PDB file of C-alpha atoms in Angstrom:
ATOM      1  CA  PRO A   1     135.540  76.911-181.796  1.00  0.00           C
ATOM      2  CA  ILE A   2     135.527  76.424-178.029  1.00  0.00           C
ATOM      3  CA  ALA A   3     132.092  78.056-177.758  1.00  0.00           C
ATOM      4  CA  GLU A   4     130.747  75.874-180.586  1.00  0.00           C
ATOM      5  CA  GLN A   5     132.137  72.776-178.884  1.00  0.00           C
ATOM      6  CA  HIS A   6     130.451  73.718-175.611  1.00  0.00           C
ATOM      7  CA  MET A   7     127.203  74.390-177.457  1.00  0.00           C
ATOM      8  CA  GLN A   8     127.359  70.977-179.153  1.00  0.00           C
ATOM      9  CA  GLU A   9     127.921  69.309-175.790  1.00  0.00           C
ATOM     10  CA  VAL A  10     124.956  71.175-174.297  1.00  0.00           C
ATOM     11  CA  VAL A  11     122.726  70.191-177.234  1.00  0.00           C
ATOM     12  CA  LYS A  12     123.891  66.591-176.979  1.00  0.00           C
ATOM     13  CA  SER A  13     123.203  66.478-173.227  1.00  0.00           C
ATOM     14  CA  PHE A  14     119.832  68.119-173.664  1.00  0.00           C
ATOM     15  CA  THR A  15     118.866  65.684-176.422  1.00  0.00           C
ATOM     16  CA  SER A  16     119.930  62.742-174.266  1.00  0.00           C
ATOM     17  CA  VAL A  17     117.866  63.984-171.314  1.00  0.00           C
ATOM     18  CA  VAL A  18     114.806  64.523-173.539  1.00  0.00           C
ATOM     19  CA  ASP A  19     115.140  61.045-175.047  1.00  0.00           C
ATOM     20  CA  ASN A  20     115.462  59.447-171.619  1.00  0.00           C
ATOM     21  CA  CYS A  21     112.403  61.342-170.351  1.00  0.00           C
ATOM     22  CA  GLU A  22     110.352  60.314-173.386  1.00  0.00           C
ATOM     23  CA  ARG A  23     111.309  56.660-173.023  1.00  0.00           C
ATOM     24  CA  ARG A  24     110.501  56.742-169.291  1.00  0.00           C
ATOM     25  CA  SER A  25     107.178  58.471-169.924  1.00  0.00           C
ATOM     26  CA  GLN A  26     106.365  55.877-172.580  1.00  0.00           C
ATOM     27  CA  ARG A  27     107.105  53.059-170.127  1.00  0.00           C
ATOM     28  CA  PHE A  28     104.845  54.684-167.484  1.00  0.00           C
ATOM     29  CA  HIS A  29     102.069  55.062-170.051  1.00  0.00           C
ATOM     30  CA  GLU A  30     102.329  51.445-171.162  1.00  0.00           C
ATOM     31  CA  ALA A  31     102.299  50.246-167.547  1.00  0.00           C
ATOM     32  CA  PHE A  32      99.236  52.417-166.864  1.00  0.00           C
ATOM     33  CA  LEU A  33      97.408  50.968-169.862  1.00  0.00           C
ATOM     34  CA  ARG A  34      98.198  47.416-168.748  1.00  0.00           C
ATOM     35  CA  ARG A  35      96.994  48.177-165.223  1.00  0.00           C
ATOM     36  CA  GLN A  36      93.867  49.847-166.563  1.00  0.00           C
ATOM     37  CA  GLY A  37      93.073  46.860-168.768  1.00  0.00           C
ATOM     38  CA  HIS A  38      93.595  44.471-165.851  1.00  0.00           C
ATOM     39  CA  LEU A  39      91.251  46.459-163.574  1.00  0.00           C
ATOM     40  CA  SER A  40      88.664  46.784-166.339  1.00  0.00           C
ATOM     41  CA  GLU A  41      88.718  43.036-166.849  1.00  0.00           C
ATOM     42  CA  ARG A  42      88.268  42.385-163.122  1.00  0.00           C
ATOM     43  CA  LEU A  43      85.409  44.905-162.958  1.00  0.00           C
ATOM     44  CA  SER A  44      83.689  43.298-165.962  1.00  0.00           C
ATOM     45  CA  ARG A  45      83.885  39.872-164.303  1.00  0.00           C
ATOM     46  CA  ARG A  46      82.373  41.216-161.087  1.00  0.00           C
ATOM     47  CA  VAL A  47      79.539  43.000-162.884  1.00  0.00           C
ATOM     48  CA  LYS A  48      78.784  39.844-164.870  1.00  0.00           C
ATOM     49  CA  ARG A  49      78.762  37.770-161.689  1.00  0.00           C
ATOM     50  CA  ILE A  50      76.342  40.224-160.010  1.00  0.00           C
ATOM     51  CA  GLN A  51      74.075  40.089-163.052  1.00  0.00           C
ATOM     52  CA  ASN A  52      74.086  36.277-163.044  1.00  0.00           C
ATOM     53  CA  ASP A  53      73.382  36.149-159.287  1.00  0.00           C
ATOM     54  CA  HIS A  54      70.673  38.846-159.379  1.00  0.00           C
ATOM     55  CA  CYS A  55      67.786  36.497-158.619  1.00  0.00           C
ATOM     56  CA  GLU A  56      69.604  34.813-155.758  1.00  0.00           C
ATOM     57  CA  ILE A  57      70.690  38.166-154.257  1.00  0.00           C
ATOM     58  CA  GLN A  58      67.144  39.512-154.455  1.00  0.00           C
ATOM     59  CA  SER A  59      65.813  36.388-152.743  1.00  0.00           C
ATOM     60  CA  LYS A  60      68.377  36.675-149.937  1.00  0.00           C
ATOM     61  CA  LYS A  61      67.534  40.351-149.387  1.00  0.00           C
ATOM     62  CA  GLN A  62      63.838  39.554-149.271  1.00  0.00           C
ATOM     63  CA  GLN A  63      64.437  36.853-146.666  1.00  0.00           C
ATOM     64  CA  SER A  64      66.559  39.213-144.553  1.00  0.00           C
ATOM     65  CA  ILE A  65      64.023  42.076-144.709  1.00  0.00           C
ATOM     66  CA  LEU A  66      60.729  40.228-144.345  1.00  0.00           C
ATOM     67  CA  PRO A  67      59.673  38.041-141.416  1.00  0.00           C
ATOM     68  CA  SER A  68      60.299  34.363-141.982  1.00  0.00           C
ATOM     69  CA  VAL A  69      56.565  33.512-142.028  1.00  0.00           C
ATOM     70  CA  VAL A  70      55.848  36.172-144.647  1.00  0.00           C
ATOM     71  CA  SER A  71      58.873  35.370-146.833  1.00  0.00           C
ATOM     72  CA  GLU A  72      58.084  31.663-146.888  1.00  0.00           C
ATOM     73  CA  ASN A  73      54.348  32.012-147.576  1.00  0.00           C
ATOM     74  CA  ALA A  74      54.334  35.192-149.670  1.00  0.00           C
ATOM     75  CA  CYS A  75      52.541  35.035-152.971  1.00  0.00           C
ATOM     76  CA  ALA A  76      54.499  35.378-156.165  1.00  0.00           C
ATOM     77  CA  PHE A  77      52.910  38.698-157.129  1.00  0.00           C
ATOM     78  CA  LEU A  78      53.759  40.395-153.814  1.00  0.00           C
ATOM     79  CA  SER A  79      57.079  42.217-153.775  1.00  0.00           C
ATOM     80  CA  VAL A  80      59.232  43.589-150.989  1.00  0.00           C
ATOM     81  CA  LEU A  81      57.934  47.086-151.735  1.00  0.00           C
ATOM     82  CA  HIS A  82      54.412  45.894-150.900  1.00  0.00           C
ATOM     83  CA  PHE A  83      55.488  45.112-147.341  1.00  0.00           C
ATOM     84  CA  LEU A  84      57.769  48.154-146.991  1.00  0.00           C
ATOM     85  CA  LYS A  85      55.132  50.685-148.101  1.00  0.00           C
ATOM     86  CA  PRO A  86      53.554  51.101-144.615  1.00  0.00           C
ATOM     87  CA  HIS A  87      57.003  51.743-143.156  1.00  0.00           C
ATOM     88  CA  ARG A  88      57.752  54.356-145.831  1.00  0.00           C
ATOM     89  CA  VAL A  89      54.440  56.065-145.111  1.00  0.00           C
ATOM     90  CA  HIS A  90      55.180  56.075-141.373  1.00  0.00           C
ATOM     91  CA  VAL A  91      58.674  57.499-141.871  1.00  0.00           C
ATOM     92  CA  GLU A  92      57.399  60.187-144.255  1.00  0.00           C
ATOM     93  CA  ARG A  93      54.706  61.183-141.775  1.00  0.00           C
ATOM     94  CA  LYS A  94      57.310  61.530-139.011  1.00  0.00           C
ATOM     95  CA  ARG A  95      59.509  63.601-141.339  1.00  0.00           C
ATOM     96  CA  GLN A  96      56.629  65.950-142.155  1.00  0.00           C
ATOM     97  CA  ASP A  97      55.749  66.324-138.470  1.00  0.00           C
ATOM     98  CA  ALA A  98      59.372  67.164-137.615  1.00  0.00           C
ATOM     99  CA  HIS A  99      59.527  69.688-140.469  1.00  0.00           C
ATOM    100  CA  SER A 100      56.320  71.396-139.335  1.00  0.00           C
ATOM    101  CA  ILE A 101      57.699  71.675-135.780  1.00  0.00           C
ATOM    102  CA  TYR A 102      60.932  73.164-137.138  1.00  0.00           C
ATOM    103  CA  MET A 103      59.134  75.732-139.311  1.00  0.00           C
ATOM    104  CA  ARG A 104      56.870  76.726-136.423  1.00  0.00           C
ATOM    105  CA  GLN A 105      59.890  77.252-134.160  1.00  0.00           C
ATOM    106  CA  VAL A 106      61.632  79.387-136.779  1.00  0.00           C
ATOM    107  CA  GLU A 107      58.559  81.560-137.285  1.00  0.00           C
ATOM    108  CA  ARG A 108      57.929  81.981-133.553  1.00  0.00           C
ATOM    109  CA  ILE A 109      61.520  82.848-132.585  1.00  0.00           C
ATOM    110  CA  GLN A 110      61.798  85.330-135.480  1.00  0.00           C
ATOM    111  CA  HIS A 111      58.558  86.944-134.348  1.00  0.00           C
ATOM    112  CA  PHE A 112      59.730  87.311-130.742  1.00  0.00           C
ATOM    113  CA  THR A 113      63.214  88.458-131.758  1.00  0.00           C
ATOM    114  CA  HIS A 114      61.795  91.269-133.906  1.00  0.00           C
ATOM    115  CA  LEU A 115      59.202  92.128-131.248  1.00  0.00           C
ATOM    116  CA  LEU A 116      61.718  92.408-128.381  1.00  0.00           C
ATOM    117  CA  ALA A 117      64.510  94.070-130.352  1.00  0.00           C
ATOM    118  CA  ASP A 118      65.127  97.615-129.156  1.00  0.00           C
ATOM    119  CA  PRO A 119      67.617  99.843-131.028  1.00  0.00           C
ATOM    120  CA  ASN A 120      67.646 102.310-128.131  1.00  0.00           C
ATOM    121  CA  ARG A 121      69.483 100.000-125.705  1.00  0.00           C
ATOM    122  CA  GLU A 122      72.394  97.586-125.699  1.00  0.00           C
ATOM    123  CA  PRO A 123      71.274  93.929-125.570  1.00  0.00           C
ATOM    124  CA  GLU A 124      72.098  92.100-122.386  1.00  0.00           C
ATOM    125  CA  ARG A 125      74.726  89.361-122.325  1.00  0.00           C
ATOM    126  CA  GLY A 126      72.112  86.653-121.772  1.00  0.00           C
ATOM    127  CA  GLU A 127      70.022  87.851-124.716  1.00  0.00           C
ATOM    128  CA  VAL A 128      72.994  87.705-127.093  1.00  0.00           C
ATOM    129  CA  TYR A 129      74.059  84.272-125.853  1.00  0.00           C
ATOM    130  CA  LEU A 130      70.581  82.745-126.120  1.00  0.00           C
ATOM    131  CA  SER A 131      69.898  84.152-129.582  1.00  0.00           C
ATOM    132  CA  GLN A 132      73.234  82.911-130.939  1.00  0.00           C
ATOM    133  CA  CYS A 133      72.834  79.403-129.509  1.00  0.00           C
ATOM    134  CA  PHE A 134      69.314  78.900-130.834  1.00  0.00           C
ATOM    135  CA  ARG A 135      70.056  80.574-134.175  1.00  0.00           C
ATOM    136  CA  HIS A 136      73.035  78.225-134.683  1.00  0.00           C
ATOM    137  CA  VAL A 137      70.832  75.131-134.340  1.00  0.00           C
ATOM    138  CA  LEU A 138      67.932  76.474-136.396  1.00  0.00           C
ATOM    139  CA  ALA A 139      70.275  77.601-139.184  1.00  0.00           C
ATOM    140  CA  ALA A 140      71.500  73.997-139.412  1.00  0.00           C
ATOM    141  CA  GLY A 141      67.935  72.810-140.087  1.00  0.00           C
ATOM    142  CA  LEU A 142      67.436  71.260-136.644  1.00  0.00           C
ATOM    143  CA  ALA A 143      64.651  71.835-134.157  1.00  0.00           C
ATOM    144  CA  VAL A 144      65.299  72.872-130.558  1.00  0.00           C
ATOM    145  CA  ASP A 145      64.196  70.248-128.040  1.00  0.00           C
ATOM    146  CA  LYS A 146      64.051  70.335-124.249  1.00  0.00           C
ATOM    147  CA  CYS A 147      67.424  68.638-123.879  1.00  0.00           C
ATOM    148  CA  TYR A 148      69.239  71.294-125.923  1.00  0.00           C
ATOM    149  CA  PHE A 149      67.235  74.135-124.375  1.00  0.00           C
ATOM    150  CA  PHE A 150      68.282  73.280-120.823  1.00  0.00           C
ATOM    151  CA  ARG A 151      71.849  72.533-121.915  1.00  0.00           C
ATOM    152  CA  VAL A 152      72.030  76.109-123.191  1.00  0.00           C
ATOM    153  CA  LEU A 153      70.715  77.403-119.873  1.00  0.00           C
ATOM    154  CA  ARG A 154      73.574  75.721-117.981  1.00  0.00           C
ATOM    155  CA  ASN A 155      76.040  78.309-119.293  1.00  0.00           C
ATOM    156  CA  LEU A 156      74.011  81.252-118.030  1.00  0.00           C
ATOM    157  CA  GLN A 157      75.179  82.805-114.777  1.00  0.00           C
ATOM    158  CA  ARG A 158      73.023  83.432-111.747  1.00  0.00           C
ATOM    159  CA  GLU A 159      72.744  87.176-112.331  1.00  0.00           C
ATOM    160  CA  ASP A 160      71.439  86.522-115.864  1.00  0.00           C
ATOM    161  CA  PHE A 161      68.252  85.088-114.345  1.00  0.00           C
ATOM    162  CA  GLN A 162      67.743  88.369-112.474  1.00  0.00           C
ATOM    163  CA  LYS A 163      67.919  90.677-115.500  1.00  0.00           C
ATOM    164  CA  VAL A 164      64.607  91.872-116.868  1.00  0.00           C
ATOM    165  CA  PHE A 165      65.203  91.557-120.595  1.00  0.00           C
ATOM    166  CA  THR A 166      67.060  88.238-120.368  1.00  0.00           C
ATOM    167  CA  VAL A 167      64.209  86.684-118.383  1.00  0.00           C
ATOM    168  CA  ASN A 168      61.708  88.207-120.784  1.00  0.00           C
ATOM    169  CA  PHE A 169      63.563  86.658-123.745  1.00  0.00           C
ATOM    170  CA  LEU A 170      63.732  83.334-121.897  1.00  0.00           C
ATOM    171  CA  ALA A 171      59.959  83.399-121.543  1.00  0.00           C
ATOM    172  CA  ALA A 172      59.659  84.067-125.272  1.00  0.00           C
ATOM    173  CA  CYS A 173      61.976  81.108-126.011  1.00  0.00           C
ATOM    174  CA  CYS A 174      59.869  78.825-123.816  1.00  0.00           C
ATOM    175  CA  ASP A 175      56.831  79.769-125.868  1.00  0.00           C
ATOM    176  CA  ALA A 176      58.632  79.515-129.222  1.00  0.00           C
ATOM    177  CA  PHE A 177      60.137  76.073-128.524  1.00  0.00           C
ATOM    178  CA  SER A 178      57.118  74.676-126.613  1.00  0.00           C
ATOM    179  CA  ILE A 179      59.033  74.257-123.348  1.00  0.00           C
ATOM    180  CA  PRO A 180      56.591  73.545-120.489  1.00  0.00           C
ATOM    181  CA  VAL A 181      56.653  76.213-117.802  1.00  0.00           C
ATOM    182  CA  ARG A 182      56.646  73.502-115.119  1.00  0.00           C
ATOM    183  CA  ASP A 183      59.866  72.007-116.527  1.00  0.00           C
ATOM    184  CA  TYR A 184      61.456  75.471-116.590  1.00  0.00           C
ATOM    185  CA  MET A 185      60.454  76.113-112.984  1.00  0.00           C
ATOM    186  CA  ASP A 186      61.751  72.689-111.909  1.00  0.00           C
ATOM    187  CA  TYR A 187      65.085  73.464-113.561  1.00  0.00           C
ATOM    188  CA  LEU A 188      65.383  76.742-111.642  1.00  0.00           C
ATOM    189  CA  LYS A 189      64.492  75.060-108.344  1.00  0.00           C
ATOM    190  CA  ILE A 190      66.944  72.185-108.849  1.00  0.00           C
ATOM    191  CA  HIS A 191      69.829  74.569-109.581  1.00  0.00           C
ATOM    192  CA  ASP A 192      68.769  77.043-106.870  1.00  0.00           C
ATOM    193  CA  LEU A 193      68.284  79.899-109.324  1.00  0.00           C
ATOM    194  CA  PRO A 194      65.990  82.938-108.910  1.00  0.00           C
ATOM    195  CA  LEU A 195      62.437  82.085-109.918  1.00  0.00           C
ATOM    196  CA  LEU A 196      61.321  85.296-111.634  1.00  0.00           C
ATOM    197  CA  ALA A 197      58.736  85.914-114.325  1.00  0.00           C
ATOM    198  CA  PRO A 198      58.207  88.977-116.553  1.00  0.00           C
ATOM    199  CA  LYS A 199      55.087  91.089-116.187  1.00  0.00           C
ATOM    200  CA  ALA A 200      53.815  94.252-117.770  1.00  0.00           C
ATOM    201  CA  ALA A 201      54.716  97.587-116.225  1.00  0.00           C
ATOM    202  CA  THR A 202      54.120 101.270-116.868  1.00  0.00           C
ATOM    203  CA  SER A 203      56.732 102.756-119.145  1.00  0.00           C
ATOM    204  CA  SER A 204      58.602 105.814-117.864  1.00  0.00           C
ATOM    205  CA  ALA A 205      59.353 107.042-121.378  1.00  0.00           C
ATOM    206  CA  LEU A 206      57.351 109.850-122.897  1.00  0.00           C
ATOM    207  CA  PRO A 207      55.039 108.822-125.775  1.00  0.00           C
ATOM    208  CA  TYR A 208      56.753 111.169-128.226  1.00  0.00           C
ATOM    209  CA  ASP A 209      60.314 110.268-127.189  1.00  0.00           C
ATOM    210  CA  ASP A 210      61.647 107.924-129.896  1.00  0.00           C
ATOM    211  CA  THR A 211      65.117 107.728-128.346  1.00  0.00           C
ATOM    212  CA  ALA A 212      64.056 106.216-125.003  1.00  0.00           C
ATOM    213  CA  ALA A 213      64.508 102.518-124.448  1.00  0.00           C
ATOM    214  CA  TRP A 214      61.390 100.377-124.030  1.00  0.00           C
ATOM    215  CA  ASP A 215      60.917  99.548-120.339  1.00  0.00           C
ATOM    216  CA  ALA A 216      57.302  98.412-120.093  1.00  0.00           C
ATOM    217  CA  VAL A 217      58.264  95.138-118.415  1.00  0.00           C
ATOM    218  CA  THR A 218      59.438  94.186-114.951  1.00  0.00           C
ATOM    219  CA  LEU A 219      60.019  91.071-112.862  1.00  0.00           C
TER     220      LEU A 219
END
């Protein structure tokens, strides 16, 4: 009997908690529906007001976009798009030019990277740093300009400009990103850095030795 009494009390408490939760959930749902209806009504009024004021809004936008002389004397059959078309053409032309420059840079740097890669030697610190910096920008869909190029060079140390393969890769980057040689030389002179250029040299490796590193370049 004691166990049954405890069980009845548990069932009664459980039922009371469930009823309270259901009533509270019902109140939340009703409040949500009222709030939803109120917001829907406000949104409908705003949409209706925008639809009624469409002509006035379009006229105001036209006056703000077009010059005052054009907007006041424009013919009825001329729209805003008629005057914006030359600007769209100009912007699209600039976008295509920028995209062609980007694609040319990607192709050139990939060509030089594959050409200068040598599995028989460890890449120099400057080579790794330069390739990672330029690859990061190109992978983001951006072209490398002179400002970014010389900002990358600031983090190179003086001895990096004295290493054969780093200088050789720098020369390849100047060609790939259309950096004028005069600007590169001026940068080295301003920062008092070694002014060295790569040139062809006779390789010391035997023609049949596939394990020797390529060394047909010097400064």
